[in-house]
Tab-separated table of C-alpha atoms and ligand atoms in Angstrom:
chain	number	residue	atom	x	y	z
A	1	MET	CA	0.000	0.000	0.000
A	2	GLU	CA	1.203	3.483	-0.777
A	3	LEU	CA	-0.412	5.590	1.901
A	4	LEU	CA	-0.279	9.367	2.079
A	5	PRO	CA	-0.544	11.581	5.161
A	6	VAL	CA	-4.050	12.498	6.246
A	7	ILE	CA	-2.946	15.840	7.672
A	8	LYS	CA	0.212	17.566	6.508
A	9	LYS	CA	2.243	19.226	9.231
A	10	LYS	CA	5.975	19.471	9.641
A	11	ASN	CA	8.003	19.015	12.813
A	12	SER	CA	5.390	18.925	15.544
A	13	PRO	CA	2.643	16.470	16.384
A	14	ILE	CA	-0.876	17.100	15.091
A	15	THR	CA	-3.767	17.856	17.444
A	16	ILE	CA	-7.358	16.972	16.640
A	17	ALA	CA	-9.778	18.227	19.290
A	18	GLY	CA	-13.433	18.908	19.879
A	19	PRO	CA	-16.393	17.557	21.786
A	20	CYS	CA	-17.337	13.918	21.949
A	21	SER	CA	-20.736	14.970	20.569
A	22	ALA	CA	-22.188	18.049	18.937
A	23	GLU	CA	-25.026	18.874	21.349
A	24	THR	CA	-26.281	22.381	20.623
A	25	GLU	CA	-25.113	25.093	18.277
A	26	GLU	CA	-23.924	27.212	21.248
A	27	GLN	CA	-21.984	24.374	22.857
A	28	LEU	CA	-20.309	23.533	19.561
A	29	GLN	CA	-19.498	27.147	18.735
A	30	GLN	CA	-18.125	28.010	22.160
A	31	THR	CA	-15.918	24.931	22.287
A	32	CYS	CA	-14.667	25.143	18.712
A	33	PHE	CA	-14.076	28.905	18.722
A	34	GLN	CA	-11.982	28.610	21.859
A	35	LEU	CA	-10.015	25.679	20.503
A	36	ALA	CA	-9.382	27.470	17.229
A	37	ALA	CA	-8.378	30.716	18.950
A	38	SER	CA	-5.721	28.859	20.934
A	39	GLY	CA	-3.799	28.192	17.748
A	40	LYS	CA	-2.865	24.760	19.138
A	41	VAL	CA	-5.476	22.718	17.316
A	42	ASP	CA	-5.094	21.570	13.716
A	43	VAL	CA	-8.425	19.812	13.149
A	44	LEU	CA	-11.809	20.107	14.897
A	45	ARG	CA	-13.786	16.992	15.728
A	46	ALA	CA	-17.401	16.392	16.785
A	47	GLY	CA	-19.592	13.292	16.873
A	48	ILE	CA	-22.825	13.786	14.904
A	49	TRP	CA	-24.150	10.231	15.078
A	50	LYS	CA	-23.163	8.563	18.336
A	51	PRO	CA	-22.693	4.791	18.547
A	52	ARG	CA	-23.947	4.116	22.073
A	53	THR	CA	-23.358	0.671	23.512
A	54	ARG	CA	-26.819	0.550	25.092
A	55	PRO	CA	-30.051	2.232	23.946
A	56	GLY	CA	-31.692	5.029	25.848
A	57	HIS	CA	-28.746	7.430	25.703
A	58	PHE	CA	-28.099	10.486	23.556
A	59	GLU	CA	-27.476	9.235	20.024
A	60	GLY	CA	-26.334	12.447	18.374
A	61	VAL	CA	-28.060	15.443	16.797
A	62	GLY	CA	-27.707	14.172	13.210
A	63	GLU	CA	-27.690	16.331	10.087
A	64	ILE	CA	-28.294	19.673	11.842
A	65	GLY	CA	-24.917	19.254	13.556
A	66	LEU	CA	-23.215	19.145	10.163
A	67	ASN	CA	-24.784	22.475	9.383
A	68	TRP	CA	-23.396	23.967	12.623
A	69	LEU	CA	-19.957	22.543	11.849
A	70	GLN	CA	-20.007	23.962	8.341
A	71	GLN	CA	-20.738	27.462	9.710
A	72	ILE	CA	-17.972	27.124	12.322
A	73	LYS	CA	-15.515	26.004	9.692
A	74	LYS	CA	-16.237	29.147	7.657
A	75	GLU	CA	-15.462	31.305	10.678
A	76	VAL	CA	-12.335	29.604	11.988
A	77	ASN	CA	-10.881	28.168	8.831
A	78	LEU	CA	-9.885	24.816	10.327
A	79	PRO	CA	-10.631	21.401	8.813
A	80	ILE	CA	-13.384	19.367	10.459
A	81	THR	CA	-13.757	15.659	11.031
A	82	VAL	CA	-16.790	13.547	11.941
A	83	GLU	CA	-17.434	9.858	12.484
A	84	VAL	CA	-19.269	7.965	9.746
A	85	ALA	CA	-20.740	4.521	10.275
A	86	ASN	CA	-22.726	3.880	7.079
A	87	SER	CA	-23.197	5.111	3.502
A	88	LYS	CA	-25.917	7.583	4.506
A	89	HIS	CA	-23.530	9.266	6.951
A	90	VAL	CA	-20.915	9.460	4.177
A	91	GLU	CA	-23.371	11.086	1.798
A	92	GLN	CA	-24.386	13.704	4.368
A	93	ALA	CA	-20.832	14.407	5.547
A	94	LEU	CA	-19.745	15.014	1.947
A	95	LYS	CA	-22.773	17.259	1.323
A	96	TYR	CA	-21.709	19.537	4.206
A	97	GLY	CA	-18.048	19.724	3.217
A	98	VAL	CA	-16.543	17.629	6.018
A	99	ASP	CA	-12.785	17.511	5.377
A	100	ILE	CA	-11.773	14.268	7.070
A	101	LEU	CA	-13.900	11.238	7.939
A	102	TRP	CA	-13.221	8.944	10.844
A	103	ILE	CA	-14.348	5.396	11.426
A	104	GLY	CA	-15.411	4.538	14.967
A	105	ALA	CA	-14.158	1.506	16.834
A	106	ARG	CA	-17.457	-0.382	16.680
A	107	THR	CA	-17.638	0.045	12.905
A	108	THR	CA	-14.100	-1.253	12.302
A	109	THR	CA	-15.274	-4.511	13.884
A	110	ASN	CA	-17.715	-5.145	11.061
A	111	PRO	CA	-16.320	-5.770	7.555
A	112	PHE	CA	-19.833	-5.415	6.037
A	113	SER	CA	-20.122	-1.849	7.359
A	114	ILE	CA	-16.570	-1.006	6.316
A	115	GLN	CA	-17.212	-2.325	2.812
A	116	GLU	CA	-20.442	-0.321	2.581
A	117	ILE	CA	-18.542	2.875	3.504
A	118	ALA	CA	-15.641	2.020	1.199
A	119	ASP	CA	-18.088	1.515	-1.685
A	120	ALA	CA	-19.769	4.839	-0.924
A	121	LEU	CA	-16.334	6.494	-1.139
A	122	ARG	CA	-15.310	5.009	-4.476
A	123	GLY	CA	-14.168	7.835	-6.743
A	124	VAL	CA	-14.142	10.377	-3.883
A	125	GLN	CA	-10.849	11.838	-2.669
A	126	ILE	CA	-11.172	12.408	1.070
A	127	PRO	CA	-8.810	11.602	3.936
A	128	ILE	CA	-10.009	9.003	6.421
A	129	LEU	CA	-8.905	7.938	9.904
A	130	VAL	CA	-9.615	4.409	11.071
A	131	LYS	CA	-9.933	3.634	14.781
A	132	ASN	CA	-8.960	0.175	15.996
A	133	SER	CA	-11.756	-2.286	16.783
A	134	PRO	CA	-12.525	-2.741	20.505
A	135	SER	CA	-11.210	-6.316	20.299
A	136	PRO	CA	-7.413	-6.611	20.143
A	137	ASP	CA	-7.421	-7.840	16.553
A	138	LEU	CA	-4.827	-6.215	14.313
A	139	GLY	CA	-6.331	-8.017	11.307
A	140	LEU	CA	-9.617	-6.095	11.591
A	141	TRP	CA	-7.757	-2.782	11.827
A	142	ILE	CA	-5.555	-3.498	8.799
A	143	GLY	CA	-8.480	-5.113	6.976
A	144	ALA	CA	-10.505	-1.880	7.213
A	145	ILE	CA	-7.514	0.138	5.972
A	146	GLU	CA	-7.105	-2.263	3.040
A	147	ARG	CA	-10.788	-1.980	2.091
A	148	PHE	CA	-10.521	1.816	1.898
A	149	TYR	CA	-7.281	1.602	-0.044
A	150	LYS	CA	-8.876	-0.794	-2.521
A	151	SER	CA	-11.712	1.635	-3.097
A	152	GLY	CA	-9.181	4.256	-4.189
A	153	LEU	CA	-8.373	6.225	-1.029
A	154	GLN	CA	-4.731	6.905	-0.223
A	155	GLN	CA	-4.893	9.398	2.619
A	156	ILE	CA	-5.647	6.808	5.273
A	157	GLY	CA	-4.527	7.153	8.878
A	158	ALA	CA	-5.123	5.150	12.054
A	159	ILE	CA	-6.332	6.093	15.522
A	160	HIS	CA	-5.391	4.006	18.521
A	161	ARG	CA	-8.232	4.232	21.059
A	162	GLY	CA	-7.417	1.226	23.256
A	163	PHE	CA	-9.111	-2.165	23.611
A	164	SER	CA	-12.062	-3.374	25.695
A	165	SER	CA	-11.451	-5.775	28.474
A	166	TYR	CA	-13.865	-7.647	30.688
A	167	GLN	CA	-11.609	-7.109	33.649
A	168	LYS	CA	-11.698	-3.797	35.457
A	169	SER	CA	-8.581	-1.775	34.837
A	170	THR	CA	-7.221	1.710	35.329
A	171	TYR	CA	-8.109	2.419	31.738
A	172	ARG	CA	-11.518	2.497	30.108
A	173	ASN	CA	-9.849	0.783	27.146
A	174	THR	CA	-6.510	-0.929	27.758
A	175	PRO	CA	-3.807	0.567	25.535
A	176	LEU	CA	-1.987	-2.680	24.586
A	177	TRP	CA	0.672	-0.499	22.948
A	178	GLU	CA	2.207	-3.513	21.225
A	179	ILE	CA	-0.736	-3.526	18.777
A	180	PRO	CA	-0.262	0.004	17.329
A	181	ILE	CA	3.501	-0.681	17.297
A	182	GLU	CA	2.811	-3.796	15.230
A	183	LEU	CA	0.501	-1.796	12.931
A	184	LYS	CA	3.332	0.653	12.297
A	185	LYS	CA	5.654	-2.274	11.554
A	186	GLU	CA	3.191	-3.600	8.965
A	187	LEU	CA	2.378	-0.166	7.505
A	188	PRO	CA	5.411	2.050	8.245
A	189	GLU	CA	4.117	5.008	6.255
A	190	ILE	CA	0.729	5.255	8.010
A	191	GLN	CA	-0.007	8.365	10.058
A	192	LEU	CA	-0.836	7.154	13.544
A	193	PHE	CA	-2.860	9.066	16.128
A	194	CYS	CA	-3.620	8.319	19.749
A	195	ASP	CA	-6.988	8.966	21.393
A	196	PRO	CA	-6.085	9.314	25.092
A	197	SER	CA	-9.673	10.313	25.955
A	198	HIS	CA	-11.174	6.927	25.055
A	199	ILE	CA	-8.151	4.992	26.320
A	200	GLY	CA	-8.237	6.717	29.718
A	201	GLY	CA	-11.967	7.257	30.095
A	202	ASN	CA	-10.945	9.786	32.699
A	203	ARG	CA	-9.525	13.309	32.495
A	204	ASP	CA	-6.541	12.559	34.710
A	205	LEU	CA	-5.209	9.941	32.345
A	206	ILE	CA	-5.141	12.139	29.240
A	207	ALA	CA	-1.727	13.693	29.973
A	208	PRO	CA	0.180	10.486	30.827
A	209	VAL	CA	-1.343	8.559	27.921
A	210	SER	CA	-0.564	11.417	25.507
A	211	GLN	CA	3.045	11.564	26.692
A	212	TYR	CA	3.338	7.793	26.240
A	213	ALA	CA	2.100	8.168	22.653
A	214	TYR	CA	4.680	10.884	21.967
A	215	GLU	CA	7.412	8.605	23.319
A	216	LEU	CA	6.278	5.983	20.810
A	217	ASN	CA	6.496	8.472	17.906
A	218	PHE	CA	2.769	8.804	17.269
A	219	ASP	CA	2.017	11.518	14.728
A	220	GLY	CA	-0.660	13.203	16.790
A	221	LEU	CA	-3.502	13.098	19.269
A	222	MET	CA	-7.280	13.173	19.134
A	223	ILE	CA	-8.572	14.655	22.384
A	224	GLU	CA	-12.166	15.266	23.446
A	225	SER	CA	-12.801	18.810	24.634
A	226	HIS	CA	-16.020	20.432	25.839
A	227	GLN	CA	-16.608	23.906	27.201
A	228	ASN	CA	-18.513	22.425	30.142
A	229	PRO	CA	-17.275	18.827	30.444
A	230	ASP	CA	-19.249	17.822	33.520
A	231	GLU	CA	-22.488	18.605	31.709
A	232	ALA	CA	-21.542	16.815	28.479
A	233	TRP	CA	-24.246	14.569	27.006
A	234	SER	CA	-21.727	11.820	26.301
A	235	ASP	CA	-18.347	10.845	27.750
A	236	ALA	CA	-18.461	13.569	30.430
A	237	ARG	CA	-15.718	12.077	32.611
A	238	GLN	CA	-13.086	12.094	29.910
A	239	GLN	CA	-13.603	15.533	28.377
A	240	ILE	CA	-11.569	18.615	29.262
A	241	THR	CA	-12.129	22.317	28.706
A	242	PRO	CA	-10.295	24.019	25.836
A	243	GLU	CA	-8.176	25.926	28.420
A	244	ARG	CA	-7.111	22.722	30.088
A	245	LEU	CA	-6.347	21.150	26.745
A	246	VAL	CA	-4.002	23.994	25.819
A	247	GLU	CA	-2.288	23.781	29.208
A	248	LEU	CA	-1.930	20.031	28.898
A	249	LEU	CA	-0.383	20.319	25.425
A	250	SER	CA	2.104	22.878	26.682
A	251	HIS	CA	3.309	20.446	29.360
A	252	LEU	CA	3.860	17.529	27.023
A	253	VAL	CA	7.425	16.927	25.968
A	254	ILE	CA	7.977	16.198	22.315
A	255	PRO	CA	10.948	13.836	22.107
A	256	ARG	CA	13.267	13.825	19.121
A	257	LYS	CA	13.117	10.656	17.033
A	258	GLU	CA	16.747	10.681	16.004
A	259	LEU	CA	19.997	11.092	17.849
A	260	SER	CA	21.868	14.168	16.839
A	261	ARG	CA	25.044	14.856	18.795
A	262	GLN	CA	27.901	12.388	18.750
A	263	LYS	CA	28.163	12.361	22.533
A	264	GLU	CA	24.564	11.203	22.781
A	265	GLN	CA	25.261	8.439	20.335
A	266	ILE	CA	28.261	7.158	22.285
A	267	THR	CA	26.429	7.177	25.624
A	268	LEU	CA	23.427	5.400	24.183
A	269	GLU	CA	25.566	2.838	22.414
A	270	LEU	CA	27.360	1.963	25.657
A	271	LEU	CA	24.057	1.482	27.435
A	272	ARG	CA	22.737	-0.600	24.541
A	273	GLU	CA	25.861	-2.753	24.700
A	274	ASN	CA	24.965	-3.495	28.312
A	275	ILE	CA	21.457	-4.479	27.280
A	276	ASN	CA	22.826	-6.742	24.547
A	277	ARG	CA	25.125	-8.508	27.007
A	278	ILE	CA	22.356	-8.986	29.532
A	279	ASP	CA	20.044	-10.358	26.815
A	280	ASP	CA	22.723	-12.897	25.833
A	281	VAL	CA	23.063	-14.064	29.432
A	282	LEU	CA	19.286	-14.251	29.806
A	283	LEU	CA	18.949	-16.393	26.688
A	284	GLU	CA	21.713	-18.750	27.838
A	285	LEU	CA	20.032	-19.059	31.217
A	286	LEU	CA	16.664	-19.721	29.634
A	287	MET	CA	18.166	-22.512	27.564
A	288	SER	CA	19.827	-24.021	30.664
A	289	ARG	CA	16.410	-23.973	32.294
A	290	MET	CA	14.962	-25.801	29.273
A	291	GLU	CA	17.711	-28.438	29.506
A	292	VAL	CA	16.538	-29.197	33.050
A	293	SER	CA	12.944	-29.269	31.772
A	294	LYS	CA	13.979	-31.919	29.256
A	295	GLU	CA	15.460	-34.064	32.016
A	296	ILE	CA	12.226	-33.662	33.949
A	297	GLY	CA	10.336	-34.651	30.780
A	298	ILE	CA	12.320	-37.873	30.513
A	299	PHE	CA	11.787	-38.611	34.202
A	300	LYS	CA	8.031	-38.034	33.909
A	301	ARG	CA	7.822	-40.295	30.859
A	302	GLN	CA	9.783	-43.067	32.592
A	303	ASN	CA	7.474	-42.839	35.597
A	304	ASN	CA	4.350	-42.261	33.533
A	305	LEU	CA	3.603	-38.896	35.145
A	306	SER	CA	1.644	-36.213	33.327
A	307	ILE	CA	3.662	-33.183	32.256
A	308	LEU	CA	1.320	-30.606	33.761
A	309	GLN	CA	1.554	-30.700	37.524
A	310	GLN	CA	-1.041	-28.115	38.542
A	311	ASP	CA	0.142	-27.588	42.134
A	312	ARG	CA	3.741	-27.038	41.081
A	313	TRP	CA	2.664	-24.586	38.354
A	314	ILE	CA	0.518	-22.538	40.775
A	315	ASN	CA	3.380	-22.556	43.234
A	316	ILE	CA	5.849	-21.301	40.602
A	317	LEU	CA	3.436	-18.604	39.492
A	318	GLU	CA	2.758	-17.318	42.996
A	319	SER	CA	6.296	-17.447	44.296
A	320	ARG	CA	7.926	-15.902	41.178
A	321	ILE	CA	5.327	-13.131	40.995
A	322	LYS	CA	6.009	-12.341	44.633
A	323	THR	CA	9.764	-12.206	44.110
A	324	GLY	CA	9.477	-10.350	40.832
A	325	LYS	CA	7.146	-7.735	42.265
A	326	HIS	CA	9.517	-7.272	45.138
A	327	LEU	CA	12.288	-6.614	42.624
A	328	GLY	CA	10.171	-3.969	40.901
A	329	LEU	CA	8.704	-5.856	37.926
A	330	SER	CA	5.013	-5.419	37.106
A	331	GLU	CA	2.547	-8.215	37.791
A	332	LEU	CA	1.229	-8.069	34.236
A	333	PHE	CA	4.709	-8.584	32.792
A	334	LEU	CA	5.527	-11.368	35.267
A	335	LYS	CA	2.328	-13.237	34.397
A	336	LYS	CA	2.944	-12.993	30.660
A	337	TYR	CA	6.581	-13.995	31.080
A	338	LEU	CA	5.867	-16.961	33.373
A	339	GLU	CA	3.049	-18.237	31.182
A	340	ALA	CA	5.278	-18.098	28.107
A	341	LEU	CA	8.098	-19.804	30.017
A	342	HIS	CA	5.786	-22.525	31.267
A	343	GLN	CA	4.403	-23.164	27.762
A	344	GLU	CA	7.923	-23.418	26.335
A	345	SER	CA	8.946	-25.745	29.138
A	346	ILE	CA	5.932	-28.019	28.526
A	347	HIS	CA	6.774	-27.975	24.841
A	348	HIS	CA	10.360	-29.162	25.507
A	349	GLN	CA	9.186	-31.813	27.972
A	350	HIS	CA	6.600	-33.048	25.483
A	351	ASN	CA	9.176	-33.282	22.677
A	352	VAL	CA	11.649	-35.386	24.669
A	353	SER	CA	8.793	-37.470	26.002
A	354	ILE	CA	7.569	-38.198	22.463
A	355	GLU	CA	11.121	-39.030	21.339
A	356	THR	CA	11.491	-41.578	24.158
A	357	LEU	CA	8.150	-43.117	23.243
A	358	PHE	CA	8.723	-43.587	19.537
A	359	ILE	CA	12.381	-44.625	19.253
B	1	LIG	C1	-15.767	8.942	19.814
B	1	LIG	O1	-14.690	9.269	19.289
B	1	LIG	O2	-16.512	9.722	20.389
B	1	LIG	C2	-16.123	7.506	19.813
B	1	LIG	C3	-17.361	7.083	19.795
B	1	LIG	O3	-15.032	6.739	19.885
B	1	LIG	P1	-14.801	5.148	19.721
B	1	LIG	O4	-15.304	4.807	18.356
B	1	LIG	O5	-13.317	5.067	19.860
B	1	LIG	O6	-15.529	4.460	20.832
B	2	LIG	MN1	-16.516	9.983	22.952
């Protein structure tokens, strides 16, 4: 795929901001005028049709909101973006001169909807941003991007808005940063945005999540802003006033992607050498551990014992997590690491066991 940038801007990250939903003309004007006047916002956003998980909530003002946005755009001269979820939305958004379309998380989940939108866009040149699906499935995210590309669009970007999880967590939608990193590996030229509002679900998390995204070289942010966040008709807890948004942006540090001075390069290389050496030792140690696993595998085969010994596994998990946490490692990492280690160990035990059986 030969993708082009959705928004052209040199040297500093892009900011897309605006309310979760367009509610009234006054609310939209006040918020957007303030955001535009700050000079810190590159694109204005507002939800016109709102995909609510359960019925009985505010589902957006519809077409009238596009009219309000069109008037605002004339006054402030900033591009506007809205979410589209079907071909009718596309038709209306185009009629009112929307500059950039975005695809919501729930829509990315459904290839039928994506195809319907892609078909409606055939022959139209408009930039589009695709949010990830709520399930941690990179295929759905890339699949949606491919469908738009096949229908002739080239200005396609991605928005990382986190992933749903049944378990309660600090985040409304867990970031699982490895997924957008993988997306960037598959599509290096794609412009990638972070939506800290929907990841955090809470005002206090917007700054740390945004900084994290900058550290990972994201191209920009999409942040929900409302002139009176507590009274917002949707996503009240995660919206911030335009003033707060400007303050927050001024506190974020924009890291450089490349090393410049030679001294920096030397220091970093020395530290990286240390990491490389430690990784080598770790790998050797892991293999020594697997050698012992193999011996255990042979022993279990000879004594006809099953490989999985539940009590021992639970004991390993609990004791190593305790030690690891004490050393300063996170529980989430320790769990993932121990599970992977256990699987690999079972795999080695099974292989030697099979060899002994069939020779
Ligand atoms: C939104 O941006 O307001 C929205 C509905 O987001 P998502 O599709 O990420 O849930
Ligand atoms: Mn929202």
